[in-house]
Coordinates of C-alpha atoms and ligand atoms in Angstrom, one line a residue:
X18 CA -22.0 -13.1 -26.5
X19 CA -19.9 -15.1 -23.9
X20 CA -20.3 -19.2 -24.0
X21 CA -20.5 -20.3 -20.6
X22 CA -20.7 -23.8 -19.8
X23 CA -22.1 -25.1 -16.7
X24 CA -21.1 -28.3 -14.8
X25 CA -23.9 -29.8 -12.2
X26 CA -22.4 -32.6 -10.8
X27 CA -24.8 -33.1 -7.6
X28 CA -27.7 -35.8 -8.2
X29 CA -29.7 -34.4 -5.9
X30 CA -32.3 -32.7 -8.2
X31 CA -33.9 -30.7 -5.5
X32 CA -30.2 -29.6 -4.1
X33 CA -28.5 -26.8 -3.9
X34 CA -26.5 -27.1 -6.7
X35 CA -29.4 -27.8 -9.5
X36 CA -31.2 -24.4 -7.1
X37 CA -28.7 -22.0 -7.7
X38 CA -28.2 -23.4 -11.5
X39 CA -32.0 -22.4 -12.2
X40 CA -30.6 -19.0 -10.7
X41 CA -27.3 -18.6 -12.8
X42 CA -29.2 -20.1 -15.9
X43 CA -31.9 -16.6 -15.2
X44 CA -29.2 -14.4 -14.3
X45 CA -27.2 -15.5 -17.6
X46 CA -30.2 -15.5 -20.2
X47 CA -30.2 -13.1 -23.1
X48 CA -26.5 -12.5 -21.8
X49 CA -24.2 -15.0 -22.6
X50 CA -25.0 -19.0 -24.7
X51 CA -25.0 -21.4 -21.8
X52 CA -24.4 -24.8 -22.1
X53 CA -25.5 -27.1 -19.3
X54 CA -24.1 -30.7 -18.5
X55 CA -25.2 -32.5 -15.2
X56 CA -22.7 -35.0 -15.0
X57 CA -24.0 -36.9 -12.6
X58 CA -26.7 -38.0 -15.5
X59 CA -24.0 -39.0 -17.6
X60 CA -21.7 -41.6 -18.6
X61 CA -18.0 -40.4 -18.0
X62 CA -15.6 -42.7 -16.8
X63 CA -12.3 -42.7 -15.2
X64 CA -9.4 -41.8 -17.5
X65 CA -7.8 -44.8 -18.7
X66 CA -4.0 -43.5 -18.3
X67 CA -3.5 -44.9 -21.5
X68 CA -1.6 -42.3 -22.3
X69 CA -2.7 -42.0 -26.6
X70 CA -3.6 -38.6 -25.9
X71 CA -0.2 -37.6 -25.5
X72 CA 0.9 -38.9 -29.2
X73 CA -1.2 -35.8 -30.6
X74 CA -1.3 -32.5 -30.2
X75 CA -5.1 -31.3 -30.5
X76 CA -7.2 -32.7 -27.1
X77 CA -8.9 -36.2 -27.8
X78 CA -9.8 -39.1 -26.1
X79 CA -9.5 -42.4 -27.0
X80 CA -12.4 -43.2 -24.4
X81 CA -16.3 -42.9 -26.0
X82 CA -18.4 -41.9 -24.0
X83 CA -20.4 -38.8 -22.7
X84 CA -16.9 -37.0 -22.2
X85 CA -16.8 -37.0 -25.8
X86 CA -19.0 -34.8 -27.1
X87 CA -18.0 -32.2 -23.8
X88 CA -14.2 -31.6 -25.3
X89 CA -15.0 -29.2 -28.0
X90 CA -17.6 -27.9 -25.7
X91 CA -14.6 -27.2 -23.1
X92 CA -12.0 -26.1 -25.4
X93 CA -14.5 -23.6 -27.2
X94 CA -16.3 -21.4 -24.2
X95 CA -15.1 -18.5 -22.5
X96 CA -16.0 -19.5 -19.2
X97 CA -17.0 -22.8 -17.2
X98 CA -19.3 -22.8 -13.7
X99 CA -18.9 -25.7 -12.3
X100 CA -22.0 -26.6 -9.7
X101 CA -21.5 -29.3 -6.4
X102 CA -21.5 -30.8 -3.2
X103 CA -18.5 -31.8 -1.2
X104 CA -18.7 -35.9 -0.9
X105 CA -16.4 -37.0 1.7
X106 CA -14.4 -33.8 2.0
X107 CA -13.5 -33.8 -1.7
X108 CA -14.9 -33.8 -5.2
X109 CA -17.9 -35.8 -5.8
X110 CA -16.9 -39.2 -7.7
X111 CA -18.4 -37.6 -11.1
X112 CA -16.8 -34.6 -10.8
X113 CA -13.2 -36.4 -10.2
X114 CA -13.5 -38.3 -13.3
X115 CA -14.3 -35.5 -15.5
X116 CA -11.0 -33.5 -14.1
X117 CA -9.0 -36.6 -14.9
X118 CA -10.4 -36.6 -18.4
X119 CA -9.0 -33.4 -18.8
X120 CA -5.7 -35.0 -18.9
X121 CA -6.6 -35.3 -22.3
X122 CA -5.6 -31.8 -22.9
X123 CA -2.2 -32.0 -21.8
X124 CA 0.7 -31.4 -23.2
X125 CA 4.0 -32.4 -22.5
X126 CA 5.9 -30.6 -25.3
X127 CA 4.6 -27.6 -24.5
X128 CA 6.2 -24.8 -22.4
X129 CA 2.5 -25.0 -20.4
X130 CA 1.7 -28.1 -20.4
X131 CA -1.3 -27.8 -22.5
X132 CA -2.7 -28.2 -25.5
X133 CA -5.9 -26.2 -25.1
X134 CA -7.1 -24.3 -28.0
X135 CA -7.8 -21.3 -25.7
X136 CA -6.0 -20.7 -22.7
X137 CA -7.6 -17.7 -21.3
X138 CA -10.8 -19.2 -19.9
X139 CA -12.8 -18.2 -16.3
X140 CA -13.7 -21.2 -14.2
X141 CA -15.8 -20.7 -11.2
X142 CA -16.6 -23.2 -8.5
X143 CA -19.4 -23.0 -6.3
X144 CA -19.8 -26.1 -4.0
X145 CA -22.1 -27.3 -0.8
X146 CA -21.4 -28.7 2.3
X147 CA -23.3 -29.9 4.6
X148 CA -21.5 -29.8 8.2
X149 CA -18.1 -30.1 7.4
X150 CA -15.4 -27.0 7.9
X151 CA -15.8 -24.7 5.1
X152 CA -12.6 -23.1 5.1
X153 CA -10.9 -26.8 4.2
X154 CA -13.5 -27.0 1.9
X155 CA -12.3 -24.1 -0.1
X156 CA -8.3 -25.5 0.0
X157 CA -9.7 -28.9 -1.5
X158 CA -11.7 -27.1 -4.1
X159 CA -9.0 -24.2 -5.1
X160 CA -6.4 -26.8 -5.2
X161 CA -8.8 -29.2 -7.5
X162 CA -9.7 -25.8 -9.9
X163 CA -5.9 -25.3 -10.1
X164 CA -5.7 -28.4 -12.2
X165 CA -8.1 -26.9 -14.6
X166 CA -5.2 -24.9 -16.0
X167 CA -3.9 -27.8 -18.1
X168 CA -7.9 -27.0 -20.4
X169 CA -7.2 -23.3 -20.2
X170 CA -8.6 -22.4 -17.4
X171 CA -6.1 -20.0 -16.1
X172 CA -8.4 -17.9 -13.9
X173 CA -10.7 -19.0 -11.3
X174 CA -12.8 -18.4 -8.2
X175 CA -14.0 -20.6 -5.7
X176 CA -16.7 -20.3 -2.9
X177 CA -18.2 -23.2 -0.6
X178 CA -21.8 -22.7 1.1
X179 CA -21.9 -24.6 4.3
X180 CA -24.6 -25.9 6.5
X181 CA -26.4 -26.8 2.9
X182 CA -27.8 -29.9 3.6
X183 CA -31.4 -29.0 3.1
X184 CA -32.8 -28.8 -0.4
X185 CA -33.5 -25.0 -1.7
X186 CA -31.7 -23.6 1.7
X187 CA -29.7 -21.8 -0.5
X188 CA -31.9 -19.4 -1.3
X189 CA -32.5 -18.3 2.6
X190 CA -28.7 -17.1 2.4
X191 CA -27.8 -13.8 1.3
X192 CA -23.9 -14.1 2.1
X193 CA -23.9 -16.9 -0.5
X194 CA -26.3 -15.8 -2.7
X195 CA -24.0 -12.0 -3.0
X196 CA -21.2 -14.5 -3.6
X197 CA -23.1 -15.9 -6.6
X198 CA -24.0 -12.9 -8.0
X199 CA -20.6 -11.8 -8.3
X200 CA -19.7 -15.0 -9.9
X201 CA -22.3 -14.1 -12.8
X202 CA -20.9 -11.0 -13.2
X203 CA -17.5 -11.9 -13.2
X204 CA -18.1 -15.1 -15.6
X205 CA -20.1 -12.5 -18.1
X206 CA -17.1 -9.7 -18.0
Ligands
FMN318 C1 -21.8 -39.3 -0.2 C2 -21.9 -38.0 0.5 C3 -20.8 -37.5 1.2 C4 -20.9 -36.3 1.8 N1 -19.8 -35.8 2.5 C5 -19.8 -34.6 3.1 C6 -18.7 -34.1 3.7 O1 -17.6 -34.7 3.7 N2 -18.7 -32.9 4.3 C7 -19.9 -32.1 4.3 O2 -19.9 -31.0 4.8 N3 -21.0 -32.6 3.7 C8 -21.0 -33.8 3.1 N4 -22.1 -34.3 2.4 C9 -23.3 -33.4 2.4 C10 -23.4 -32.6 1.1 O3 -22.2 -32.0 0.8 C11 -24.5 -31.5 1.2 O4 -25.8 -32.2 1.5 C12 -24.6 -30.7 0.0 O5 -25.4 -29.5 0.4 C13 -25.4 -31.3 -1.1 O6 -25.4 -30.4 -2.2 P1 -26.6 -30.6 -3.3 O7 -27.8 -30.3 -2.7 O8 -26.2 -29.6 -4.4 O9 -26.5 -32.0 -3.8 C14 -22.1 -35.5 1.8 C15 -23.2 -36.0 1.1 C16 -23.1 -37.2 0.5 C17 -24.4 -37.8 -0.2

């Protein structure tokens, strides 16, 4: 059975992003273990930059904190769905800080850069926006998921729902929705 790991980083808890988690989390029962982490619940700060990750060669952070207990979770599933809104054209502040702690896993001695355990890991982004332009959108969060590469996470997909302001609205759009269900499919292959 695949172990997926899901990311919610929205604190809306009525949003879009904790909606379509319910979904995925029905979708992927029975079908693959799923671990879920709302981050915006959690405790993980900014990366230090204090560079003792790079004296070792299996990923750890020096930092304590919620992050912690996520790296083995990271390092050890076959697929990560991250979940959340756009916040001022970019990742949302939580979201930002959990990429940068994924410096932890790289590198530099390495023909790749990384120091992953597993380097042949799915990651799938599905984001909201409310009103802004969601083919930007889609740059900002491909170029973001690109970074992900340095955990493993070679192959990805992204999608951005627009005109999501409205708690649940996801659910009223079929476009999206199709989008999602591929996701699933694609995560559990
Ligand atoms: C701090 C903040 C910044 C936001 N910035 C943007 C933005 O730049 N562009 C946009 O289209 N929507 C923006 N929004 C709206 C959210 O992206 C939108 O409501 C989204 O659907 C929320 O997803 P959620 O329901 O999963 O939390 C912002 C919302 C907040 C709270």
């Amino acid at each position: 059975m695949k172990k997926i790991l899901i990311v919610n980083a929205s604190k809306r808890r009525t949003g879009n992003s904790y909606t379509l988690e319910k979904r995925f989390a029905q979708q992927l029962e029975g079908k693959a273990e799923v671990t879920t982490f709302h981050i915006g619940e959690k405790d993980v700060r900014a990366c230090l930059a204090c560079d003792a990750c790079k004296r070792q060669h299996t990923p750890n952070c020096i930092q304590k904190d919620d992050f912690t207990a996520l790296i083995p979770e990271i390092d050890s599933c076959d697929a990560m769905l991250i979940l959340a809104p756009v916040h001022w054209d970019q990742f949302p502040a939580q979201l930002k800080a959990f990429l940068d702690r994924t410096y932890s896993f790289m590198d530099f001695t390495q023909p790749d850069f990384s120091m992953a355990g597993r380097k042949d890991k799915k990651l799938a982004g599905y984001f909201f926006a409310g009103f802004g332009p969601v083919d930007v959108y889609t740059n900002m969060v491909e170029t973001n998921l690109k970074s992900f590469a340095t955990a493993g996470f070679v192959d990805y997909k992204a999608h951005v729902a627009g005109d999501a302001n409205v708690p649940g609205s996801i659910m009223e759009k079929p476009e999206d929705l199709a989008v999602a269900d591929g996701f699933a499919e694609w995560l559990l292959a």
